[in-house]
CSV table of C-alpha atoms in Angstrom, one decimal:
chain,number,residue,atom,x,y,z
M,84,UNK,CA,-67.2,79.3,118.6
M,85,UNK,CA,-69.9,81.7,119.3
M,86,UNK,CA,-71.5,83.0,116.0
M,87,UNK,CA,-74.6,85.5,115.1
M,88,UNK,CA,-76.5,84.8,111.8
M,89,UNK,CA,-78.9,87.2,110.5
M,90,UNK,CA,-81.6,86.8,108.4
M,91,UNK,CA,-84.4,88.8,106.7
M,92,UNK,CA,-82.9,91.5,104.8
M,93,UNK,CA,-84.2,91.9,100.8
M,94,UNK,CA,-85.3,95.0,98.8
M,95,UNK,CA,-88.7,97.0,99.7
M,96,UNK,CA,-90.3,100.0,98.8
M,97,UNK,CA,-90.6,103.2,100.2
M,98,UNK,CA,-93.0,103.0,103.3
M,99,UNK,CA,-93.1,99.1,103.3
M,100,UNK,CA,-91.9,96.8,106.1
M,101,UNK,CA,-88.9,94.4,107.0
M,102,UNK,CA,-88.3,92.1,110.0
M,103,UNK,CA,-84.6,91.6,110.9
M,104,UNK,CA,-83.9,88.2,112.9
M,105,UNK,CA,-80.4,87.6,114.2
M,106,UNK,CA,-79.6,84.1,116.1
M,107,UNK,CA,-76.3,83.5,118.4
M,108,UNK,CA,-75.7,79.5,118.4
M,109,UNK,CA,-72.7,78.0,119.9
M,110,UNK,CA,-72.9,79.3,122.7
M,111,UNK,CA,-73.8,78.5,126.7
M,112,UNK,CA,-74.8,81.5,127.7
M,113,UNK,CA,-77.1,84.9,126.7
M,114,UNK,CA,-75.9,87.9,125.5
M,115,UNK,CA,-76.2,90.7,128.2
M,116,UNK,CA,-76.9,93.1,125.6
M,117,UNK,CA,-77.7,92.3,121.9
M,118,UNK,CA,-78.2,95.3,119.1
M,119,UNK,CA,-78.4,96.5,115.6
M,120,UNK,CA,-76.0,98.6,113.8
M,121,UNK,CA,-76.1,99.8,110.1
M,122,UNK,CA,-73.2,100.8,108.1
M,123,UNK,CA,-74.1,102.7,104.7
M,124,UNK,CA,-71.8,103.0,101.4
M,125,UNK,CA,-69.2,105.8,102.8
M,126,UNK,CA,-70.7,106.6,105.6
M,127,UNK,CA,-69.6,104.7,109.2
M,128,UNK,CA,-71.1,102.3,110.7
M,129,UNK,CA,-73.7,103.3,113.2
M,130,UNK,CA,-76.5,102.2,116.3
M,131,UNK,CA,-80.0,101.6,114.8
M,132,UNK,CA,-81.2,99.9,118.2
M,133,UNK,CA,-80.2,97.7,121.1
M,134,UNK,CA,-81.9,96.0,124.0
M,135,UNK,CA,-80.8,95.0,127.6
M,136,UNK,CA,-81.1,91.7,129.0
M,137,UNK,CA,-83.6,93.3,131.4
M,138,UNK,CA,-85.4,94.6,128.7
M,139,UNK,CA,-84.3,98.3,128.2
M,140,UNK,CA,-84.0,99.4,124.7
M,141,UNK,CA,-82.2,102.4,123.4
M,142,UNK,CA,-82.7,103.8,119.5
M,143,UNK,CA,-80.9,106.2,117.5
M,144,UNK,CA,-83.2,109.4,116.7
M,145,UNK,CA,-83.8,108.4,113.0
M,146,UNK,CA,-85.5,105.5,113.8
M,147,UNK,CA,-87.4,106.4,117.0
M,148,UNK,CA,-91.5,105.3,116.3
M,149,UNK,CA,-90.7,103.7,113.2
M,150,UNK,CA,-88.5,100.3,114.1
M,151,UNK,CA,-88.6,97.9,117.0
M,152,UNK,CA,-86.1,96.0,118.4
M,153,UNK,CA,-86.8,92.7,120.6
M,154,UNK,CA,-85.5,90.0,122.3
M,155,UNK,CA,-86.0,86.2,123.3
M,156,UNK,CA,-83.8,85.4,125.9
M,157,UNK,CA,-84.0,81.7,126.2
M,158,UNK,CA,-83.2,81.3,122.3
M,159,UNK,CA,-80.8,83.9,122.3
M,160,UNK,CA,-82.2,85.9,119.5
M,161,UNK,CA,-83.0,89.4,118.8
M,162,UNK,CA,-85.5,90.5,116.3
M,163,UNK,CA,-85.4,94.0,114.7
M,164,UNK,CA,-89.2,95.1,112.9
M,165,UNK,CA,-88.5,98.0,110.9
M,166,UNK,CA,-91.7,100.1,109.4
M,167,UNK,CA,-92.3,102.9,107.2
M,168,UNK,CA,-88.9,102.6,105.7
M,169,UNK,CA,-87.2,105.6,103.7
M,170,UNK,CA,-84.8,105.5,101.4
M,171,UNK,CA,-82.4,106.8,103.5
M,172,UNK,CA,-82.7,103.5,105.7
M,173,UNK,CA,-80.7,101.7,103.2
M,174,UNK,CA,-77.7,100.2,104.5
M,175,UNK,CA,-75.8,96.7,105.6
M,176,UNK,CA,-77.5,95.9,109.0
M,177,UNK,CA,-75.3,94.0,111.6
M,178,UNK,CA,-76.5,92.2,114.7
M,179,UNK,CA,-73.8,92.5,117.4
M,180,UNK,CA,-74.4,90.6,120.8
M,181,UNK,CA,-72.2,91.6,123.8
M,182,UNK,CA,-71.3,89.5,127.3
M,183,UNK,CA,-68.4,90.9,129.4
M,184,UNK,CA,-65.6,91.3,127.3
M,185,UNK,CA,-66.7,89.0,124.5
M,186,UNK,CA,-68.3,91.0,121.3
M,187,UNK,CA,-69.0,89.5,118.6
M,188,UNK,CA,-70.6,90.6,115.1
M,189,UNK,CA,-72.7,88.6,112.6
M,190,UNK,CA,-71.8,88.9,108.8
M,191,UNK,CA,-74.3,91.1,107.9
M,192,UNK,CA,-77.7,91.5,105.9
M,193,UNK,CA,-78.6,94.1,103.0
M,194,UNK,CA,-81.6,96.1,103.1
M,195,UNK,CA,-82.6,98.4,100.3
M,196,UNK,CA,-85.4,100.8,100.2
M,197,UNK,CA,-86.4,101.9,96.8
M,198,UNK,CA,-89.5,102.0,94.1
């Protein structure tokens, strides 16, 4: 059974910095495309970032300049570095990973932004 564990989410303050990590294991192969998503209290869940096997990365506006999203193919994990963080970034962050038809989530990581 494929699985995605993430890792790296805690509280910070206003302008500080996190590093997401997420890991597949249990699988063979490597996700065509892996991403971050965020889902805040009553809001829906939403793209933060994701990044093509090739390389190509797309952001959502909010976090364009301030967070990076990379990969490492050969251990099948994606890393998310996330800097000047606002308030407003706080949220449940998900790492999804997708090949073909096959999606699958991990269970989730909080990070909270406050003084």
């Amino acid at each position: 059974q494929v699985q995605l564990v993430e890792s790296g989410g805690g509280l910070v303050q206003p302008g500080g910095s996190l590093r997401l990590s997420c890991a597949a294991s249990g699988s063979s192969f490597s996700f065509n495309t892996m991403g971050w998503y965020r889902q805040a209290p009553g809001k829906q869940r939403e793209l933060v970032a994701r990044i093509f096997s090739g390389g190509t990365t797309n952001y959502a506006d909010s976090v364009k300049g301030r967070f990076t999203i990379s990969r490492d193919n050969a251990e099948n994990t994606v890393y998310l570095q996330m800097n000047s963080l606002k308030p407003e970034d706080t949220a449940v962050y998900y790492c999804r990973g997708d090949y073909g038809l096959l999606t699958r989530w991990g269970q989730g990581t909080q990070v909270t932004v406050s003084s």
